[in-house]
mmCIF file of C-alpha atoms and ligand atoms in Angstrom:
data_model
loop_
_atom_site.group_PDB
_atom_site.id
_atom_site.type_symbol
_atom_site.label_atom_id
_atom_site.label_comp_id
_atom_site.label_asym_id
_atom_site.label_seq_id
_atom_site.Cartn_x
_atom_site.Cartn_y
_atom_site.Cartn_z
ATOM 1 C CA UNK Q 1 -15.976 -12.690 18.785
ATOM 2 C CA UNK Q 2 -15.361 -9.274 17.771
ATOM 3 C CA UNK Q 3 -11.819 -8.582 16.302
ATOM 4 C CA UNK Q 4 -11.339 -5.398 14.685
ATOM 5 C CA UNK Q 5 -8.051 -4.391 12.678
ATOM 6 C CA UNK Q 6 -7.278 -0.477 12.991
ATOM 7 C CA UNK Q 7 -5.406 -0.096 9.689
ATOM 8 C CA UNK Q 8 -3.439 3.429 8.935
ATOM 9 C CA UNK Q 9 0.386 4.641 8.242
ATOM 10 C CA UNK Q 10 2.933 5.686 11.242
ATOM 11 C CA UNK Q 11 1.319 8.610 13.137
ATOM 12 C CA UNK Q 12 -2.535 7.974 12.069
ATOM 13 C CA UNK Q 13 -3.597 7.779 15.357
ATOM 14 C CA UNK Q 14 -3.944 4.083 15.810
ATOM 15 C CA UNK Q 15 -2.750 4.165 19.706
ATOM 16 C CA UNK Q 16 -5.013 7.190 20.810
ATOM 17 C CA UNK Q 17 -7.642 5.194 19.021
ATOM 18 C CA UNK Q 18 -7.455 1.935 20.114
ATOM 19 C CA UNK Q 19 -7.341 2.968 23.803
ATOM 20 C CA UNK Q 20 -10.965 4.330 23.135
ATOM 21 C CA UNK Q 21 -12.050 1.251 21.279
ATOM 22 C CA UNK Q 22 -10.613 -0.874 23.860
ATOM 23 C CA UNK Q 23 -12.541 0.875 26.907
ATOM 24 C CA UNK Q 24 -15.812 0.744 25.082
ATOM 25 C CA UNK Q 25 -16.192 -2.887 24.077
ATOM 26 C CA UNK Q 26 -13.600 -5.025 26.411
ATOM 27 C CA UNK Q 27 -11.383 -6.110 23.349
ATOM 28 C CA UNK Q 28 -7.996 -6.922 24.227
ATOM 29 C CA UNK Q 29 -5.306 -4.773 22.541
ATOM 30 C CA UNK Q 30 -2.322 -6.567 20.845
ATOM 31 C CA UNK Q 31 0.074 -3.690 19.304
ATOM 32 C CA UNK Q 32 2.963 -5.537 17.542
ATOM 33 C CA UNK Q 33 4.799 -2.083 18.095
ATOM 34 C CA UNK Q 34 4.325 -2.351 21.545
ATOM 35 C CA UNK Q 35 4.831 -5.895 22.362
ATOM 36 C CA UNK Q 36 8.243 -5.522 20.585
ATOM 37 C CA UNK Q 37 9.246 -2.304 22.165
ATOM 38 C CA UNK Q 38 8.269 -4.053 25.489
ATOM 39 C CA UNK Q 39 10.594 -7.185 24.517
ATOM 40 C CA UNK Q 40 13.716 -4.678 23.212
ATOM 41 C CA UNK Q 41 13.486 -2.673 27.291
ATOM 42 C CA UNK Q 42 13.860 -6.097 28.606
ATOM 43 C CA UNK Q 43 16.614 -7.738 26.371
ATOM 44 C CA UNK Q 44 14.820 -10.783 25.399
ATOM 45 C CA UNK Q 45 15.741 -12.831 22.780
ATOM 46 C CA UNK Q 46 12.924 -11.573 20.206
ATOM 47 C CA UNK Q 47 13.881 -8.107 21.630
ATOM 48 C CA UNK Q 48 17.913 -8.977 20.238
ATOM 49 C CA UNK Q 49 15.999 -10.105 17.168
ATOM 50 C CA UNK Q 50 14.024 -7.507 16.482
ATOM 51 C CA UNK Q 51 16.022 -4.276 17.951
ATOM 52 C CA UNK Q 52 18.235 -3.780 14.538
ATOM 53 C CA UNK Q 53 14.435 -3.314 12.642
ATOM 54 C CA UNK Q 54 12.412 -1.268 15.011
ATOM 55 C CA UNK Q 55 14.999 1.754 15.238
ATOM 56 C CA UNK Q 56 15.686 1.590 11.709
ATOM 57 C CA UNK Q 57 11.917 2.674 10.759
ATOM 58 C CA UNK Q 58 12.221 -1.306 8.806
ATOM 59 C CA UNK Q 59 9.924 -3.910 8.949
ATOM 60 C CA UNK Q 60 10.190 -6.843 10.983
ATOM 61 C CA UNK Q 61 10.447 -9.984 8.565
ATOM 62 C CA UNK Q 62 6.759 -11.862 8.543
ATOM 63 C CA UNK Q 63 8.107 -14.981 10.354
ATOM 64 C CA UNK Q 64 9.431 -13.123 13.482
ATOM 65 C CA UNK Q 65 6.186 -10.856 13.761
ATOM 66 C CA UNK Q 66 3.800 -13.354 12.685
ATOM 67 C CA UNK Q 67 5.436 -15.961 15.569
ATOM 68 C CA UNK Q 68 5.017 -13.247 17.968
ATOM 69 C CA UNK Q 69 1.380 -11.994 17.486
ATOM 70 C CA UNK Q 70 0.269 -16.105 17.774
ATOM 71 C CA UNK Q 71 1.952 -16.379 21.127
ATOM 72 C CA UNK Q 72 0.436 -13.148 21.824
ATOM 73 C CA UNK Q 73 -2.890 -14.445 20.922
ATOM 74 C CA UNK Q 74 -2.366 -17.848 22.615
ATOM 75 C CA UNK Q 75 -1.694 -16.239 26.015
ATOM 76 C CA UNK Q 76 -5.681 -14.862 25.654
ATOM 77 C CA UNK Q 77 -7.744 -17.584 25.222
ATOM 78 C CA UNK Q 78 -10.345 -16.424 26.906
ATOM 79 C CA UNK Q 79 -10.857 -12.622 25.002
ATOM 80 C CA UNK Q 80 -13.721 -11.411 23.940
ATOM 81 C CA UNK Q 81 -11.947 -10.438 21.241
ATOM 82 C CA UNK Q 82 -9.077 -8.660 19.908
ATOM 83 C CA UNK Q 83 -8.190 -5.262 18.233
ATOM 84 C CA UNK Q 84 -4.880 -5.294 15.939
ATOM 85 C CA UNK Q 85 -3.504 -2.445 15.995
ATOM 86 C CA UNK Q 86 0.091 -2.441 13.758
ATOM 87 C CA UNK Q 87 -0.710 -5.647 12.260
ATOM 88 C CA UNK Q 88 -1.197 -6.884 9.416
ATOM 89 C CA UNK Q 89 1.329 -4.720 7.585
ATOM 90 C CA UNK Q 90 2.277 -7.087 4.825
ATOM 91 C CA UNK Q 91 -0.173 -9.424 3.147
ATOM 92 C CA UNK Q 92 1.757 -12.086 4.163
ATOM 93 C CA UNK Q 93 0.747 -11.351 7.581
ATOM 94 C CA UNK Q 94 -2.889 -10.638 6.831
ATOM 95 C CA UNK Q 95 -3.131 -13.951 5.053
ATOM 96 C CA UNK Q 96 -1.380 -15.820 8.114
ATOM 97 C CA UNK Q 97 -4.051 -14.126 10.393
ATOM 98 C CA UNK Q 98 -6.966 -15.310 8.557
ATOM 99 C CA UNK Q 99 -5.853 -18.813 8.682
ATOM 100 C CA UNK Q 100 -4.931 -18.583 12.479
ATOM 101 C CA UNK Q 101 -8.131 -16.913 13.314
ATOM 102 C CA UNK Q 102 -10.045 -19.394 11.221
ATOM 103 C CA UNK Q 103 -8.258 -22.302 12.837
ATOM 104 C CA UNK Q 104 -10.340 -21.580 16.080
ATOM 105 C CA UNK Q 105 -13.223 -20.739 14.373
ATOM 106 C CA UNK Q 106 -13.457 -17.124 14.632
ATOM 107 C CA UNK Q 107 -12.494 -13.992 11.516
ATOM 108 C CA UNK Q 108 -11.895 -10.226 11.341
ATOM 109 C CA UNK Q 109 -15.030 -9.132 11.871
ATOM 110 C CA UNK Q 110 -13.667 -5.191 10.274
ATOM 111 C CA UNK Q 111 -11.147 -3.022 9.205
ATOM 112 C CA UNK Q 112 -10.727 0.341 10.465
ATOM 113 C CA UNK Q 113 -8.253 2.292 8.329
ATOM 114 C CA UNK Q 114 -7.390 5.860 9.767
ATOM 115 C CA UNK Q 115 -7.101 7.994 6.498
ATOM 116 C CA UNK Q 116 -4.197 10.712 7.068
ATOM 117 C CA UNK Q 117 -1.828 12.393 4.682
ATOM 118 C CA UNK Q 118 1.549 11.969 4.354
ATOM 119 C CA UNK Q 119 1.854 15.751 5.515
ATOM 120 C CA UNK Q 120 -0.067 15.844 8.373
ATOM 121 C CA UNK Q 121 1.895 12.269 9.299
ATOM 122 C CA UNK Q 122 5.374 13.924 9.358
ATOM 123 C CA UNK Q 123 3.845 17.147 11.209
ATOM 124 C CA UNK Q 124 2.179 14.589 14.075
ATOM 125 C CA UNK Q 125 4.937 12.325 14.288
ATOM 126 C CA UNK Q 126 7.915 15.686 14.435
ATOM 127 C CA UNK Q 127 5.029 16.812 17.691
ATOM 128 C CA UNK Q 128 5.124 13.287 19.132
ATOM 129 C CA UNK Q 129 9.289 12.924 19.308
ATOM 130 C CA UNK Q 130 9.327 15.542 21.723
ATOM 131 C CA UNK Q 131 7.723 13.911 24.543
ATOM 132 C CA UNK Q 132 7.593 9.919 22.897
ATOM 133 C CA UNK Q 133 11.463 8.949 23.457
ATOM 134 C CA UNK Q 134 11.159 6.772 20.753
ATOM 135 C CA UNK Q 135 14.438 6.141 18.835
ATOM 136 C CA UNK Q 136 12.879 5.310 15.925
ATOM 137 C CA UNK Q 137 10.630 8.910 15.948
ATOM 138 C CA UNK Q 138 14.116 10.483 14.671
ATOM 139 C CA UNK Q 139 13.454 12.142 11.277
ATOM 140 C CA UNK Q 140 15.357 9.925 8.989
ATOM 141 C CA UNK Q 141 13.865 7.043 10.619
ATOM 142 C CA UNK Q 142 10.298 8.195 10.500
ATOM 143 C CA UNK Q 143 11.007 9.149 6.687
ATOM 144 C CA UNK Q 144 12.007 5.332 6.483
ATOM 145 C CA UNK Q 145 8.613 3.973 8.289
ATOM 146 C CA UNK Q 146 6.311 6.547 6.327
ATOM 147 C CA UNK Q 147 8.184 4.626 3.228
ATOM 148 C CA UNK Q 148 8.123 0.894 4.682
ATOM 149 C CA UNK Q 149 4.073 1.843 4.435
ATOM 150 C CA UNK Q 150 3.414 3.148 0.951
ATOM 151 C CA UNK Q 151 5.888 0.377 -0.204
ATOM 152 C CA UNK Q 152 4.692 -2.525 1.847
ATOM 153 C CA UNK Q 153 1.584 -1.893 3.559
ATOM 154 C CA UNK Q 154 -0.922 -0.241 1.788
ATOM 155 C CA UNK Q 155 -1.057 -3.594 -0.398
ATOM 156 C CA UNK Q 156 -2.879 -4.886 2.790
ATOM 157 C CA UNK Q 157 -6.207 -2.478 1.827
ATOM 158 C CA UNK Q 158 -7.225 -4.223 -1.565
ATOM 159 C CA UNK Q 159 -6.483 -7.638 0.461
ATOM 160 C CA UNK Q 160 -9.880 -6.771 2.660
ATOM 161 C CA UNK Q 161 -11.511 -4.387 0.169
ATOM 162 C CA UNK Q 162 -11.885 -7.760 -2.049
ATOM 163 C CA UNK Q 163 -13.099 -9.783 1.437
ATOM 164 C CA UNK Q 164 -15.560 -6.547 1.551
ATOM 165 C CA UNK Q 165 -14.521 -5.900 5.290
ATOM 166 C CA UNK Q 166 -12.255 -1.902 4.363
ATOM 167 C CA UNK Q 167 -14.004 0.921 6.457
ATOM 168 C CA UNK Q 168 -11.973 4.033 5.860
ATOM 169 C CA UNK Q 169 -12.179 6.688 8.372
ATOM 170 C CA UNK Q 170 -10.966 10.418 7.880
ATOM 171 C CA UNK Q 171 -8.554 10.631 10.656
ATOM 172 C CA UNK Q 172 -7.639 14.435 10.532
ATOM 173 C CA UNK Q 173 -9.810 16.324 12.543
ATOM 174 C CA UNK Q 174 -11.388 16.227 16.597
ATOM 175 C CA UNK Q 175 -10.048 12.914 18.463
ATOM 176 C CA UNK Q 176 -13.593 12.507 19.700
ATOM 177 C CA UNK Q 177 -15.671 12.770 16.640
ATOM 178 C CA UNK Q 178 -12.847 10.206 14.774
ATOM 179 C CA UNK Q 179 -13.595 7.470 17.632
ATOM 180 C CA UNK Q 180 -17.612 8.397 16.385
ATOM 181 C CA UNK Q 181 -16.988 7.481 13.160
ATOM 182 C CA UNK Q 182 -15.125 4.305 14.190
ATOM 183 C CA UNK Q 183 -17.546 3.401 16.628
ATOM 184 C CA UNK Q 184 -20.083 3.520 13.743
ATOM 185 C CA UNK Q 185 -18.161 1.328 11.949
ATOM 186 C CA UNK Q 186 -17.561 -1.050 14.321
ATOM 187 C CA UNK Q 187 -21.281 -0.859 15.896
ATOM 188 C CA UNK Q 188 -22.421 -2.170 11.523
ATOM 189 C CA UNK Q 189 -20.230 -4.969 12.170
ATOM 190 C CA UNK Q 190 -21.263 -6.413 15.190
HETATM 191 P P1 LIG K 201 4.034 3.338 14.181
HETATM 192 O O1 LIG K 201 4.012 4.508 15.073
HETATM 193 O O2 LIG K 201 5.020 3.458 13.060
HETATM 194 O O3 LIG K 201 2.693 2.899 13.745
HETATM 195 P P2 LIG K 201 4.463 0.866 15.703
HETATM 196 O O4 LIG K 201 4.605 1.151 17.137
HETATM 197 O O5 LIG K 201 3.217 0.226 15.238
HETATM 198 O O6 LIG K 201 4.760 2.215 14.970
HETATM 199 O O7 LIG K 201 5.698 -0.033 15.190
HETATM 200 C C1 LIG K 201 7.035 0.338 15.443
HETATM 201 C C2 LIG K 201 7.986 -0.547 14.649
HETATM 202 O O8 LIG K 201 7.814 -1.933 15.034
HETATM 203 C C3 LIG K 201 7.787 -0.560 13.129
HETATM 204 O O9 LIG K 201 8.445 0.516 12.492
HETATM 205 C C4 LIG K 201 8.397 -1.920 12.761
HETATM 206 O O10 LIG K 201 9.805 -1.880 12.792
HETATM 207 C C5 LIG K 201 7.947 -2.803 13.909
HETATM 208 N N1 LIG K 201 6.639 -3.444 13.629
HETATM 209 C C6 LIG K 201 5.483 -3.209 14.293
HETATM 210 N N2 LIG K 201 4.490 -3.968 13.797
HETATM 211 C C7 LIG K 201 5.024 -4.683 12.774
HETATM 212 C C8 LIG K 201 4.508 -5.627 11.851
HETATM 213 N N3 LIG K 201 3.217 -5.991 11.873
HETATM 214 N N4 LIG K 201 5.348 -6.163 10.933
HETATM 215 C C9 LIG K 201 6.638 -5.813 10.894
HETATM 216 N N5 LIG K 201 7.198 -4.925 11.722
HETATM 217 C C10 LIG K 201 6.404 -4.352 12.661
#
């Protein structure tokens, strides 16, 4: 099995990205971002749950997200592997995704982390909330996520740089010649 994290702050790129990596080797895509802004439009129960977090630019608490993302996983037994895209973001959750992954016998094969500055992040992200509808691409809210990450989630980088598995990628640049360099990574890990 191939499963690849892509790893980077709020407005890295991640989405554009994964769509690429996703065409190219039949992974299937689980974005925790997604799956929970799916869950809010339809009013589920997780959706009530999780609502409060998501437009606040807060983390969702490790129990909710990490719940979610096995069901997630559960419902695609048969992948060929996955690409996580939004998760880990708290070691917590990287740890809990080794030991679920390892429970059926499989690992993260490597990390992808999309290298961006906090700059460019705000610029991309101010571009995006004119056409993305997202409530949570307000400014004060994106301040709040850009935070969340240099508080919480870059502590998830040493966690794989120590398993030897971090691949950083300079993700400022040509969309094309990115997916190259993540392609190259992924290609040395197969
Ligand atoms: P971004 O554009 O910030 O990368 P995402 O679409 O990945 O946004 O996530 C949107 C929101 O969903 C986050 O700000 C957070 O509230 C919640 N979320 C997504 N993934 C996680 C996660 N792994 N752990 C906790 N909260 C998460």
């Amino acid at each position: 099995m191939l499963n690849i994290v892509l790893f980077g702050p709020p407005g890295a790129g991640k989405g554009t990205q994964s769509e690429k990596v996703i065409a190219k080797y039949a992974l299937t895509h689980l974005s925790t971002g997604d799956i929970f802004r799916e869950n809010i439009a339809n009013g589920t129960d997780l959706g009530k749950k999780v609502k409060e977090y998501t437009e606040n630019g807060l983390l969702v608490p490790d129990s909710v997200t990490i719940d979610m993302l096995k069901s997630a996983m559960d419902g695609h037994k048969g992948a060929k592997g996955f690409i996580f895209d939004g998760f880990p973001r708290t070691v917590g959750q990287a740890e809990a995704l080794d030991n679920m992954l390892a429970a059926s016998g499989s690992k993260i094969s490597t990390v992808v982390a999309l290298d961006v500055n906090e700059g460019e992040l705000k610029k991309r992200i101010e571009e995006r909330k004119k056409v993305s509808n997202r409530a949570d691409d307000e400014e004060s809210k994106v301040l709040k996520r850009i935070d969340e990450y240099f508080s919480k989630t870059v502590h998830v980088l040493p966690y794989y740089e120590k398993q030897g598995k971090l691949h950083k990628v300079n993700g400022i640049g040509n969309i094309d010649q990115i997916f190259t360099s993540i392609t190259d990574v992924i290609d040395a890990a197969k």
